Short mmCIF file of C-alpha atoms and ligand atoms in Angstrom, two decimals:
data_model
loop_
_atom_site.label_atom_id
_atom_site.label_comp_id
_atom_site.label_asym_id
_atom_site.label_seq_id
_atom_site.Cartn_x
_atom_site.Cartn_y
_atom_site.Cartn_z
CA UNK A 1 54.21 12.08 170.88
CA UNK A 2 53.96 9.88 173.96
CA UNK A 3 55.26 10.91 177.35
CA UNK A 4 56.06 8.89 180.43
CA UNK A 5 57.73 9.65 183.74
CA UNK A 6 59.97 7.27 185.66
CA UNK A 7 62.67 7.12 188.25
CA UNK A 8 65.81 6.42 186.24
CA UNK A 9 69.49 7.19 186.21
CA UNK A 10 70.93 8.57 182.97
CA UNK A 11 73.89 6.18 182.86
CA UNK A 12 71.62 3.11 182.81
CA UNK A 13 69.03 4.51 180.47
CA UNK A 14 68.34 2.47 177.34
CA UNK A 15 67.02 5.06 174.95
CA UNK A 16 68.24 6.45 171.68
CA UNK A 17 69.27 9.66 173.39
CA UNK A 18 69.78 10.92 176.92
CA UNK A 19 69.41 14.68 177.27
CA UNK A 20 71.21 16.58 180.03
CA UNK A 21 71.52 20.23 180.98
CA UNK A 22 74.83 22.07 181.44
CA UNK A 23 75.01 25.51 183.03
CA UNK A 24 77.19 28.28 181.68
CA UNK A 25 80.42 28.27 183.64
CA UNK A 26 80.56 24.50 183.52
CA UNK A 27 78.30 23.62 186.46
CA UNK A 28 76.60 20.30 185.80
CA UNK A 29 72.90 19.92 186.51
CA UNK A 30 72.24 17.01 188.96
CA UNK A 31 71.61 14.30 186.33
CA UNK A 32 74.60 15.42 184.23
CA UNK A 33 76.74 15.21 187.35
CA UNK A 34 75.56 11.66 188.02
CA UNK A 35 76.37 10.54 184.51
CA UNK A 36 79.74 12.33 184.56
CA UNK A 37 80.71 10.30 187.63
CA UNK A 38 80.04 7.02 185.91
CA UNK A 39 81.93 7.87 182.71
CA UNK A 40 85.20 8.96 184.28
CA UNK A 41 84.44 12.65 184.00
CA UNK A 42 84.25 12.62 180.24
CA UNK A 43 81.58 15.35 180.37
CA UNK A 44 83.68 17.59 182.61
CA UNK A 45 86.64 17.04 180.28
CA UNK A 46 84.58 18.03 177.31
CA UNK A 47 83.47 21.17 179.10
CA UNK A 48 87.02 21.96 180.25
CA UNK A 49 88.18 21.67 176.62
CA UNK A 50 85.58 24.28 175.66
CA UNK A 51 83.42 21.98 173.53
CA UNK A 52 80.34 22.86 175.57
CA UNK A 53 79.98 26.38 177.00
CA UNK A 54 76.59 25.87 178.60
CA UNK A 55 75.35 29.07 176.96
CA UNK A 56 71.60 29.10 176.44
CA UNK A 57 70.66 28.01 172.94
CA UNK A 58 73.75 25.79 172.59
CA UNK A 59 73.68 22.02 172.14
CA UNK A 60 76.36 19.35 171.73
CA UNK A 61 75.55 15.83 170.55
CA UNK A 62 77.88 13.09 171.74
CA UNK A 63 77.27 10.15 169.37
CA UNK A 64 78.66 7.35 171.48
CA UNK A 65 79.93 7.77 174.96
CA UNK A 66 81.74 4.80 176.46
CA UNK A 67 80.40 3.53 179.75
CA UNK A 68 76.72 4.23 179.15
CA UNK A 69 73.87 2.15 177.74
CA UNK A 70 72.28 4.97 175.73
CA UNK A 71 73.28 5.41 172.09
CA UNK A 72 73.76 9.17 172.35
CA UNK A 73 73.99 11.97 174.85
CA UNK A 74 72.69 15.42 174.02
CA UNK A 75 74.02 18.26 176.15
CA UNK A 76 71.89 21.39 176.26
CA UNK A 77 73.10 24.78 177.48
CA UNK A 78 71.09 26.25 180.36
CA UNK A 79 72.75 29.66 180.60
CA UNK A 80 73.84 31.16 183.93
CA UNK A 81 72.57 29.22 186.98
CA UNK A 82 71.34 32.35 188.81
CA UNK A 83 69.40 33.48 185.72
CA UNK A 84 67.70 30.16 185.11
CA UNK A 85 64.05 31.20 185.20
CA UNK A 86 60.80 30.07 183.59
CA UNK A 87 61.56 31.74 180.26
CA UNK A 88 65.06 30.21 180.13
CA UNK A 89 63.58 26.79 180.84
CA UNK A 90 61.01 27.16 178.05
CA UNK A 91 63.60 28.41 175.55
CA UNK A 92 65.83 25.49 176.52
CA UNK A 93 62.96 23.06 175.85
CA UNK A 94 62.39 24.49 172.37
CA UNK A 95 66.13 24.19 171.65
CA UNK A 96 66.10 20.60 172.90
CA UNK A 97 63.19 19.46 170.77
CA UNK A 98 64.53 21.26 167.69
CA UNK A 99 67.87 19.44 168.17
CA UNK A 100 66.18 16.07 168.74
CA UNK A 101 64.02 16.42 165.63
CA UNK A 102 67.20 16.82 163.56
CA UNK A 103 68.38 13.36 164.65
CA UNK A 104 67.12 9.89 163.78
CA UNK A 105 66.16 9.20 167.41
CA UNK A 106 62.77 7.57 167.90
CA UNK A 107 62.85 8.12 171.64
CA UNK A 108 64.72 10.22 174.15
CA UNK A 109 65.07 10.53 177.91
CA UNK A 110 65.03 14.07 179.24
CA UNK A 111 66.53 14.80 182.66
CA UNK A 112 64.94 18.17 183.23
CA UNK A 113 62.44 17.75 186.06
CA UNK A 114 65.16 18.15 188.71
CA UNK A 115 66.48 21.42 187.28
CA UNK A 116 66.01 24.29 189.72
CA UNK A 117 63.74 26.85 188.01
CA UNK A 118 63.04 30.08 189.85
CA UNK A 119 59.45 30.27 191.19
CA UNK A 120 58.35 27.09 189.42
CA UNK A 121 57.54 23.65 190.81
CA UNK A 122 58.05 20.18 189.37
CA UNK A 123 54.45 19.99 188.16
CA UNK A 124 55.00 23.05 186.02
CA UNK A 125 58.17 21.60 184.52
CA UNK A 126 56.37 18.36 183.65
CA UNK A 127 53.51 20.28 182.08
CA UNK A 128 55.75 22.47 179.95
CA UNK A 129 57.92 19.59 178.72
CA UNK A 130 54.79 17.87 177.45
CA UNK A 131 53.22 20.99 175.91
CA UNK A 132 56.39 22.14 174.15
CA UNK A 133 57.25 18.61 173.04
CA UNK A 134 53.79 18.13 171.54
CA UNK A 135 53.99 21.55 169.90
CA UNK A 136 57.32 20.63 168.27
CA UNK A 137 55.76 17.56 166.64
CA UNK A 138 52.65 19.31 165.32
CA UNK A 139 52.13 19.39 161.54
CA UNK A 140 49.23 20.99 159.67
CA UNK A 141 49.56 18.76 156.63
CA UNK A 142 46.21 16.97 156.58
CA UNK A 143 45.27 18.55 153.24
CA UNK A 144 48.58 18.10 151.42
CA UNK A 145 48.54 15.33 148.84
CA UNK A 146 51.94 14.24 150.13
CA UNK A 147 51.96 14.71 153.90
CA UNK A 148 55.12 16.27 155.35
CA UNK A 149 57.57 13.82 156.89
CA UNK A 150 56.20 12.70 160.23
CA UNK A 151 58.62 13.39 163.05
CA UNK A 152 60.48 10.18 163.92
CA UNK A 153 60.74 11.18 167.57
CA UNK A 154 57.74 9.51 169.17
CA UNK A 155 58.48 8.69 172.78
CA UNK A 156 59.75 10.97 175.52
CA UNK A 157 60.72 9.73 178.93
CA UNK A 158 60.95 12.23 181.75
CA UNK A 159 63.72 10.81 183.86
CA UNK A 160 63.87 11.76 187.50
CA UNK A 161 66.20 10.91 190.36
CA UNK A 162 63.35 10.19 192.76
CA UNK A 163 60.29 8.06 192.26
CA UNK A 164 57.57 10.28 190.76
CA UNK A 165 54.79 10.93 193.28
CA UNK A 166 51.10 10.87 192.41
CA UNK A 167 51.07 14.65 191.83
CA UNK A 168 53.78 14.22 189.18
CA UNK A 169 51.90 11.37 187.49
CA UNK A 170 48.68 13.41 187.50
CA UNK A 171 50.55 16.39 186.07
CA UNK A 172 51.84 14.28 183.20
CA UNK A 173 48.38 12.89 182.49
CA UNK A 174 46.77 16.33 182.66
CA UNK A 175 49.45 17.87 180.46
CA UNK A 176 48.85 15.20 177.81
CA UNK A 177 45.14 16.02 177.95
CA UNK A 178 45.92 19.73 177.51
CA UNK A 179 48.17 18.86 174.55
CA UNK A 180 45.31 16.87 172.98
CA UNK A 181 42.95 19.80 173.50
CA UNK A 182 45.46 22.16 171.90
CA UNK A 183 45.87 19.82 168.95
CA UNK A 184 42.12 19.74 168.38
CA UNK A 185 41.97 23.54 168.61
CA UNK A 186 44.85 23.89 166.14
CA UNK A 187 43.45 21.36 163.69
CA UNK A 188 40.07 23.09 163.62
CA UNK A 189 41.63 26.55 163.41
CA UNK A 190 43.89 25.62 160.51
CA UNK A 191 41.08 24.13 158.42
CA UNK A 192 39.91 26.39 155.59
CA UNK A 193 36.51 28.07 155.64
CA UNK A 194 35.16 25.85 152.86
CA UNK A 195 35.62 22.79 155.06
CA UNK A 196 35.25 24.16 158.56
CA UNK A 197 31.72 25.59 158.29
CA UNK A 198 29.24 26.02 161.17
CA UNK A 199 27.80 22.60 160.23
CA UNK A 200 31.29 21.08 160.39
CA UNK A 201 31.85 22.52 163.87
CA UNK A 202 28.47 21.09 164.93
CA UNK A 203 29.53 17.67 163.59
CA UNK A 204 32.79 17.89 165.50
CA UNK A 205 30.86 18.66 168.69
CA UNK A 206 28.64 15.63 168.09
CA UNK A 207 31.72 13.51 167.45
CA UNK A 208 33.32 14.70 170.69
CA UNK A 209 30.13 13.85 172.55
CA UNK A 210 30.16 10.38 171.03
CA UNK A 211 33.72 9.74 172.16
CA UNK A 212 33.58 11.27 175.64
CA UNK A 213 31.18 11.84 178.50
CA UNK A 214 29.64 14.91 176.91
CA UNK A 215 26.16 15.85 175.79
CA UNK A 216 25.83 17.81 172.56
CA UNK A 217 22.81 19.89 171.50
CA UNK A 218 22.66 21.76 168.21
CA UNK A 219 20.19 24.59 167.75
CA UNK A 220 19.19 25.39 164.17
CA UNK A 221 18.25 28.80 162.78
CA UNK A 222 14.52 28.13 163.31
CA UNK A 223 15.21 27.35 167.00
CA UNK A 224 17.21 30.57 167.35
CA UNK A 225 14.38 32.43 165.67
CA UNK A 226 12.00 31.17 168.37
CA UNK A 227 14.42 32.28 171.07
CA UNK A 228 14.56 35.78 169.57
CA UNK A 229 18.25 35.66 168.70
CA UNK A 230 17.89 38.25 165.96
CA UNK A 231 21.29 39.76 166.61
CA UNK A 232 23.03 36.42 166.04
CA UNK A 233 20.82 35.62 163.06
CA UNK A 234 21.50 39.00 161.42
CA UNK A 235 25.14 37.97 160.96
CA UNK A 236 24.27 34.84 158.96
CA UNK A 237 21.79 36.52 156.58
CA UNK A 238 24.42 36.96 153.88
CA UNK A 239 25.68 33.40 154.08
CA UNK A 240 24.64 30.23 152.26
CA UNK A 241 25.80 28.19 155.27
CA UNK A 242 23.23 27.71 158.04
CA UNK A 243 24.24 29.13 161.41
CA UNK A 244 24.40 26.78 164.40
CA UNK A 245 24.29 27.26 168.13
CA UNK A 246 26.28 24.41 169.59
CA UNK A 247 26.21 23.40 173.23
CA UNK A 248 28.23 20.71 174.94
CA UNK A 249 27.71 19.74 178.56
CA UNK A 250 30.19 17.99 180.76
CA UNK A 251 28.98 16.95 184.21
CA UNK A 252 31.99 15.83 186.21
CA UNK A 253 31.10 17.66 189.41
CA UNK A 254 28.46 17.49 192.08
CA UNK A 255 24.88 17.61 190.73
CA UNK A 256 24.18 20.82 192.63
CA UNK A 257 27.37 22.54 191.62
CA UNK A 258 26.75 25.46 189.25
CA UNK A 259 28.66 25.11 185.99
CA UNK A 260 31.33 27.22 184.38
CA UNK A 261 30.11 28.19 180.91
CA UNK A 262 32.62 28.80 178.13
CA UNK A 263 31.30 30.78 175.18
CA UNK A 264 33.43 30.65 172.02
CA UNK A 265 33.13 32.86 168.95
CA UNK A 266 32.72 30.52 165.99
CA UNK A 267 32.88 32.73 162.89
CA UNK A 268 34.06 30.18 160.35
CA UNK A 269 34.84 32.96 157.90
CA UNK A 270 34.66 36.70 158.48
CA UNK A 271 34.72 38.63 155.21
CA UNK A 272 33.41 41.69 157.02
CA UNK A 273 30.04 41.38 155.26
CA UNK A 274 28.81 44.52 153.45
CA UNK A 275 31.50 46.44 155.40
CA UNK A 276 33.89 44.25 153.42
CA UNK A 277 37.43 43.79 154.72
CA UNK A 278 40.41 44.71 152.53
CA UNK A 279 41.75 41.79 150.47
CA UNK A 280 45.22 41.50 151.97
CA UNK A 281 45.46 38.63 154.44
CA UNK A 282 41.72 38.08 154.36
CA UNK A 283 42.41 34.33 154.31
CA UNK A 284 43.35 34.66 157.98
CA UNK A 285 39.72 35.31 158.79
CA UNK A 286 39.23 31.54 158.60
CA UNK A 287 40.76 31.75 162.09
CA UNK A 288 37.79 33.77 163.35
CA UNK A 289 36.44 30.56 164.91
CA UNK A 290 39.49 30.04 167.13
CA UNK A 291 37.52 31.02 170.24
CA UNK A 292 35.11 28.16 169.46
CA UNK A 293 38.03 25.82 168.70
CA UNK A 294 39.64 26.63 172.06
CA UNK A 295 36.37 25.89 173.84
CA UNK A 296 36.10 22.50 172.09
CA UNK A 297 39.75 21.81 172.90
CA UNK A 298 39.16 22.67 176.54
CA UNK A 299 36.10 20.40 176.69
CA UNK A 300 38.16 17.55 175.28
CA UNK A 301 40.99 18.16 177.76
CA UNK A 302 38.62 18.36 180.72
CA UNK A 303 36.78 15.19 179.64
CA UNK A 304 40.08 13.33 179.22
CA UNK A 305 41.18 14.46 182.67
CA UNK A 306 37.80 13.49 184.17
CA UNK A 307 38.00 16.76 186.04
CA UNK A 308 35.50 17.04 188.90
CA UNK A 309 33.69 20.07 187.59
CA UNK A 310 30.54 20.96 185.68
CA UNK A 311 31.38 22.66 182.43
CA UNK A 312 29.22 23.86 179.54
CA UNK A 313 30.33 25.03 176.10
CA UNK A 314 28.17 27.44 174.12
CA UNK A 315 29.32 28.09 170.58
CA UNK A 316 27.50 30.49 168.28
CA UNK A 317 28.73 29.70 164.79
CA UNK A 318 28.14 31.45 161.49
CA UNK A 319 29.82 32.96 158.46
CA UNK A 320 29.89 36.69 157.82
CA UNK A 321 29.39 37.27 154.08
CA UNK A 322 28.22 40.07 151.76
CA UNK A 323 25.04 39.30 149.84
CA UNK A 324 21.71 40.84 148.88
CA UNK A 325 20.24 39.46 152.07
CA UNK A 326 23.14 40.53 154.27
CA UNK A 327 22.78 43.12 157.03
CA UNK A 328 23.45 46.68 155.88
CA UNK A 329 25.10 49.47 157.86
CA UNK A 330 22.31 51.27 159.67
CA UNK A 331 20.14 48.17 160.11
CA UNK A 332 18.65 47.79 163.58
CA UNK A 333 18.10 44.37 165.15
CA UNK A 334 16.65 43.18 168.44
CA UNK A 335 18.77 40.88 170.57
CA UNK A 336 17.47 37.96 172.62
CA UNK A 337 17.87 40.14 175.72
CA UNK A 338 15.39 42.61 174.18
CA UNK A 339 17.99 45.33 173.62
CA UNK A 340 18.08 46.89 170.16
CA UNK A 341 21.33 47.30 168.24
CA UNK A 342 22.18 49.61 165.37
CA UNK A 343 24.63 47.80 163.11
CA UNK A 344 26.88 50.62 161.93
CA UNK A 345 29.58 48.25 160.72
CA UNK A 346 28.78 44.71 159.65
CA UNK A 347 32.40 43.74 160.35
CA UNK A 348 31.80 44.13 164.09
CA UNK A 349 29.86 40.86 163.91
CA UNK A 350 31.54 38.91 166.72
CA UNK A 351 29.77 40.91 169.40
CA UNK A 352 26.47 40.44 167.54
CA UNK A 353 26.63 36.66 167.73
CA UNK A 354 28.19 36.64 171.19
CA UNK A 355 25.58 38.86 172.85
CA UNK A 356 22.81 36.36 172.11
CA UNK A 357 25.00 33.42 173.11
CA UNK A 358 25.81 35.20 176.39
CA UNK A 359 22.11 35.76 177.05
CA UNK A 360 21.49 32.09 176.28
CA UNK A 361 24.30 31.07 178.68
CA UNK A 362 22.19 32.30 181.64
CA UNK A 363 19.92 29.27 181.10
CA UNK A 364 22.61 27.05 182.56
CA UNK A 365 22.51 29.00 185.84
CA UNK A 366 26.25 29.50 185.63
CA UNK A 367 28.65 30.18 188.45
CA UNK A 368 30.97 31.86 185.96
CA UNK A 369 30.84 32.62 182.25
CA UNK A 370 33.98 33.13 180.17
CA UNK A 371 33.80 34.07 176.52
CA UNK A 372 36.72 33.60 174.17
CA UNK A 373 36.75 35.53 170.93
CA UNK A 374 38.99 36.78 168.14
CA UNK A 375 37.09 39.99 168.64
CA UNK A 376 39.13 43.03 167.65
CA UNK A 377 42.08 44.04 165.52
CA UNK A 378 42.60 46.73 168.18
CA UNK A 379 43.58 44.04 170.67
CA UNK A 380 46.33 42.87 168.30
CA UNK A 381 47.62 46.45 168.18
CA UNK A 382 47.50 46.74 171.98
CA UNK A 383 49.04 43.43 173.07
CA UNK A 384 50.41 41.73 169.95
CA UNK A 385 50.85 37.99 170.04
CA UNK A 386 52.11 37.80 173.62
CA UNK A 387 49.04 38.27 175.77
CA UNK A 388 45.32 37.87 175.27
CA UNK A 389 43.19 40.83 176.38
CA UNK A 390 41.26 40.07 179.55
CA UNK A 391 38.15 41.93 180.70
CA UNK A 392 36.01 41.01 183.66
CA UNK A 393 33.18 42.30 185.81
CA UNK A 394 34.79 40.69 188.87
CA UNK A 395 38.38 41.29 189.95
CA UNK A 396 38.87 37.95 191.67
CA UNK A 397 37.94 36.07 188.52
CA UNK A 398 40.30 38.30 186.53
CA UNK A 399 43.09 37.52 189.00
CA UNK A 400 42.47 33.78 188.76
CA UNK A 401 42.56 33.86 184.96
CA UNK A 402 45.70 36.01 184.91
CA UNK A 403 47.41 33.59 187.30
CA UNK A 404 46.36 30.56 185.26
CA UNK A 405 47.72 32.21 182.12
CA UNK A 406 51.00 33.16 183.75
CA UNK A 407 51.51 29.64 185.13
CA UNK A 408 50.61 27.80 181.93
CA UNK A 409 52.65 30.14 179.73
CA UNK A 410 49.50 31.36 177.99
CA UNK A 411 49.48 34.91 179.23
CA UNK A 412 46.62 37.38 179.46
CA UNK A 413 46.67 41.05 180.45
CA UNK A 414 43.79 42.85 182.09
CA UNK A 415 42.20 45.78 180.30
CA UNK A 416 39.63 48.19 181.79
CA UNK A 417 35.85 47.91 181.60
CA UNK A 418 35.16 51.31 183.12
CA UNK A 419 31.76 52.87 182.55
CA UNK A 420 33.52 55.91 181.08
CA UNK A 421 33.83 53.98 177.81
CA UNK A 422 30.19 52.96 177.55
CA UNK A 423 29.02 56.25 176.03
CA UNK A 424 31.00 55.48 172.89
CA UNK A 425 28.26 52.95 172.11
CA UNK A 426 25.38 55.45 172.32
CA UNK A 427 23.11 55.37 169.26
CA UNK A 428 20.57 57.97 168.13
CA UNK A 429 18.18 55.26 166.97
CA UNK A 430 18.65 52.11 169.03
CA UNK A 431 19.65 51.08 172.57
CA UNK A 432 23.24 50.87 171.37
CA UNK A 433 25.37 50.78 168.25
CA UNK A 434 27.75 47.96 167.46
CA UNK A 435 30.90 50.06 167.13
CA UNK A 436 32.50 52.64 169.42
CA UNK A 437 34.90 54.41 167.08
CA UNK A 438 38.64 53.90 166.64
CA UNK A 439 39.65 54.82 170.19
CA UNK A 440 39.95 51.90 172.62
CA UNK A 441 38.45 49.46 170.12
CA UNK A 442 38.95 46.33 172.20
CA UNK A 443 37.56 48.05 175.31
CA UNK A 444 34.37 49.25 173.63
CA UNK A 445 33.86 45.76 172.16
CA UNK A 446 34.09 44.33 175.69
CA UNK A 447 31.78 47.10 176.95
CA UNK A 448 29.24 46.02 174.35
CA UNK A 449 29.35 42.44 175.67
CA UNK A 450 29.18 43.62 179.28
CA UNK A 451 25.65 44.88 178.66
CA UNK A 452 24.54 41.27 178.22
CA UNK A 453 26.40 39.75 181.17
CA UNK A 454 25.05 41.67 184.13
CA UNK A 455 23.45 38.63 185.80
CA UNK A 456 26.56 36.56 186.38
CA UNK A 457 30.28 36.62 187.04
CA UNK A 458 31.89 37.05 183.64
CA UNK A 459 35.19 37.40 181.88
CA UNK A 460 36.01 38.02 178.24
CA UNK A 461 39.23 36.97 176.55
CA UNK A 462 40.07 38.76 173.31
CA UNK A 463 42.38 36.31 171.58
CA UNK A 464 42.64 38.13 168.24
CA UNK A 465 46.42 38.41 168.65
CA UNK A 466 47.19 35.10 170.34
CA UNK A 467 45.02 32.44 168.65
CA UNK A 468 47.09 32.21 165.48
CA UNK A 469 50.38 33.32 163.98
CA UNK A 470 50.73 35.13 160.67
CA UNK A 471 53.51 35.18 158.09
CA UNK A 472 55.91 32.32 157.48
CA UNK A 473 54.83 30.57 160.66
CA UNK A 474 51.14 30.95 159.82
CA UNK A 475 49.10 28.58 161.93
CA UNK A 476 46.81 28.22 164.87
CA UNK A 477 48.48 28.28 168.31
CA UNK A 478 45.90 26.31 170.30
CA UNK A 479 45.67 29.21 172.74
CA UNK A 480 44.03 29.83 175.15
CA UNK A 481 43.44 26.10 175.87
CA UNK A 482 46.31 26.04 178.41
CA UNK A 483 44.98 29.11 180.27
CA UNK A 484 41.42 27.80 180.38
CA UNK A 485 42.30 24.27 181.47
CA UNK A 486 44.73 25.57 184.09
CA UNK A 487 42.01 27.85 185.46
CA UNK A 488 39.62 24.89 185.71
CA UNK A 489 42.26 22.63 187.29
CA UNK A 490 43.05 25.36 189.85
CA UNK A 491 39.34 25.76 190.59
CA UNK A 492 38.96 22.06 191.30
CA UNK A 493 42.10 21.99 193.45
CA UNK A 494 41.03 24.94 195.61
CA UNK A 495 37.49 23.71 196.25
CA UNK A 496 38.59 20.19 197.17
N1 BES B 501 37.38 39.02 163.52
C1 BES B 501 37.61 40.41 163.53
C2 BES B 501 38.72 40.81 164.48
C3 BES B 501 40.11 40.61 163.99
C4 BES B 501 40.65 41.42 163.02
C5 BES B 501 40.90 39.65 164.55
C6 BES B 501 41.95 41.23 162.61
C7 BES B 501 42.20 39.47 164.16
C8 BES B 501 42.73 40.27 163.18
C9 BES B 501 36.34 41.13 163.97
O1 BES B 501 35.16 40.56 163.57
C10 BES B 501 36.39 42.48 163.34
O2 BES B 501 36.33 42.56 162.15
N2 BES B 501 36.49 43.52 164.16
C11 BES B 501 36.58 44.84 163.68
C12 BES B 501 35.73 45.70 164.56
C13 BES B 501 35.56 47.11 164.05
C14 BES B 501 34.74 47.11 162.79
C15 BES B 501 34.89 47.92 165.13
C16 BES B 501 38.03 45.27 163.76
O3 BES B 501 38.71 44.93 164.72
O4 BES B 501 38.50 45.90 162.82
MN1 MN B 502 34.58 41.20 161.64
ZN1 ZN B 503 35.18 38.54 163.26
#
């Protein structure tokens, strides 16, 4: 879907459909009012007759309205004016795109950027129109022999009463980049484990580097061996697929500026290993590389935006499979940091690959390191699909990530990293064990990682509940690409 922004009045708009908002109680949003004036109050008449209530979730399509150049006018209910907040706006956008996709319209002009949304600016509205529009057109049909019908709606114009300023144009451009990053993350996430292997992810990183200003480096198992990454390597012992450590570097900032490093869990299939998972829904463990996918998506978005920042992606990627060579419960391995780990459950493998990747991340002399991982089922129980779990060793970083998530509609919620939890990882035989019992499962997983991140400012996002949806709507969400890119955009804007 293509988006553009332009000063335009709805009555003179030549598109297949003009979309206008109507508040409950009959109040016309500014653009609807303008159009109403030029069509002899036909809209007000329609509202007075009761054909459009303005209730949220409602839509009325007017096929041909005399006095306008557009072929159709779609009225969308906004609900009560004093309750029109961010959530209402987002729900209204989903309703709008669902209604448009039911028509034969190839293009539409949306007059939404002037709507007054509580606590939200124009830039936010532009961003969300693009993200929700792109989301509505997404199909995961690349592997069907007959692809699903492509949406006919291809072009969206954001109509605005005033001439869009440079901030609005930038917002549109950046939002399109975020949408592209989310699409990449979704495409990779939705691929099955037999296609999306660690080698496939490495190829995708190389491809990205070929297409954008990025440098890719792929470390093989023998390289990791030399670095002493025995914790990471222990996870891949049961797999026929070679593990990869993928790095991508983007240098858009000052040479001396320390980079942000994003570390993404890239488990292309997590069977649990010898601590085998139950069979039900095990297919969803193809999504265990969604942290990696979100990091690749963010790199793409940042490169497309030419953001003035230095950014590095580190992606440890492997499968977790049962096999004669696989790690066994009770095995003890030595991490790259020199700390020994007793593997009591081979299904707690994410932390085993991440700890070595986090140690490796220090080589880039980072300003900040953020890891993104589908780490624990416990996080799904705690926060469901609404918020990602956020842990950090620095409160200001946590605040910045929470704000970025709130703004971009990709929420996170902070969880504690108190030392009180660390003892749950005590082992009789090694420096630590890889599980901390049933209590506070997502916290003890984060505590495990925190032992490897003492030398830098660090945050961990547990996206086990937010990276994909289960059930009838099964599919990758592309989260947390919006949160991460927003955080990076905000960083650049505040250090300008
Ligand atoms: N990839 C899973 C986490 C997961 C499970 C994400 C279900 C989404 C849905 C991770 O590797 C895992 O298996 N974690 C275990 C840890 C436990 C053994 C301490 C879990 O959460 O059950
Ligand atoms: Mn696991
Ligand atoms: Zn896993």
